[in-house]
């Protein structure tokens, strides 16, 4: 590793360490004193500050930040992200509900906000406002966590490593990023090390599935949108959308169902990405071959081309 590569790697580690400390402070000292929406907006504020400091220091425009997969503009690839995220969301979650319905006598899907008392019973308008607020938080949370944490790490790593290694590094660091949440849950709820290991295993599987999916769309537009949509779904399903097993408790006994739903959601999205981008890659390869064939035919038909070959 050259001196320049070592310096770039040091920047990656420093960037991760700064975010890791901020995450620790947020989870252990700020989150317990705040509601879900409040702590998320605090995290976004930190992300905004870091984002614009980086843009100012590197003299970059807003479209120059984020993921390194495509040089196309941010507005490109929106439909690809819709395809890879909305379809799994509307298929996996109803199926999970039906499976749990067959297992438990009483199951319903609930929207859990800052308190279990927030429900449809409060009226349609307040209920819809709560949904809108949760979606806004998820959107802002996704934009700045993906652009700052994942985006900065990937851009710094890409200066030293190739795309495959960069993707593996960012997935691994992103998994370590979430272990703070796992530790906090275990500490405040009194869970065992087994629970921490289970949560860490979930984040490891989930993030590497995201990394594989992003790798499939390396040369296609939509990678940034896909990351943002993934994060929105993660926030909304993991923090708001829950299964309720009885009229008394907030979640199904035993827990973990939201994590399984998220893994299933990501698996379906990954399958769609593999099918879609494999066909697209074949189509692009075929068009390039046809273009090369036409170019060869054109060069042969030009006057004097046969004499030059002779």
Phi, psi and omega in degrees: 000128182286172179298319179297317179296321178296321178295318178296320179294323177297323177295322178298312181296318179297317179299314180295320181297319179298313180294324182295318178295317178299320179296319180298314179298318181297313186289320188264335185243338183253313182302316181298340182260000184233162173281173181300310182296320182294314182292328178293319179292328174296315179299321179294322178299317176299317179298319179299314181299312181297319181301310184286332173297317179294315179300319181292319183289329182261000182054047182252151171277170183297324181286350179273356181258165176109215186277158190258013190285322187221146177271002178288163183288162184300324184290345179284149172082013181298319181293326176299317180294321177299315180299317186276352183237318182290317181300311176299324182295317184277352178254316185289315186293313175300323179295319177298321178298317180294322179294317178290329178296325179284341182266323183249148181290325183230111179220135172211155177272133181233157175254112184257115180258235180282344182204147178299342182289342179283105182211182182294341182295341180281357181114158185291315184297309176300324180296314179293325177295322177295319177298314180299317179297317180295322179292321178298315178300317180297320180295309181297317178302315182294315183302309188275334175286324179286318182289322183275297188292297182293317183297313180296317180299318183290322179293321178291317179295325184294342178284345182242323187244163175284179187296317183298312180295321178300317180295319179294318180297314183293325178293319180294315180293323178295326176294316177297328178301321184275350181294335175299318178297320180296318179295318180298316179299318181292321182292313185280337180259354179075022179285166184271177175296334178298322178293319178298316180298321180295316178295318178297319177298320178298310182297324179297311179297314184297313184291325178287332172294320175297317181298317178297317180297317178293326177296326179294328182256030182304316184258018179241154176286154177110355182299318180294315178298320180299316178299316181295317180294320177302315182293322176299314180296320179298314180295314187288315180289316185288329186252339188240312187272115184228163172259134179247129185264343179207173181284353186258318184259164185273335182222168178292139181301136181102329176063185176086354184291325178296324178294318177296321178296319179296319178295316178297319177302313182291325179295316178295318178298320178295320178297316178297319179298318180298314181294313185294310184283336174294315177295321180294320179296318178296321180295317179295318179298318180294318180294324178292320177296318179295321178294319178294321179295318178295323179295318178295319179296320180293320181293326179288329183278348180289145179298135178087354181291324180290326179292321180295322179294324179291000000 
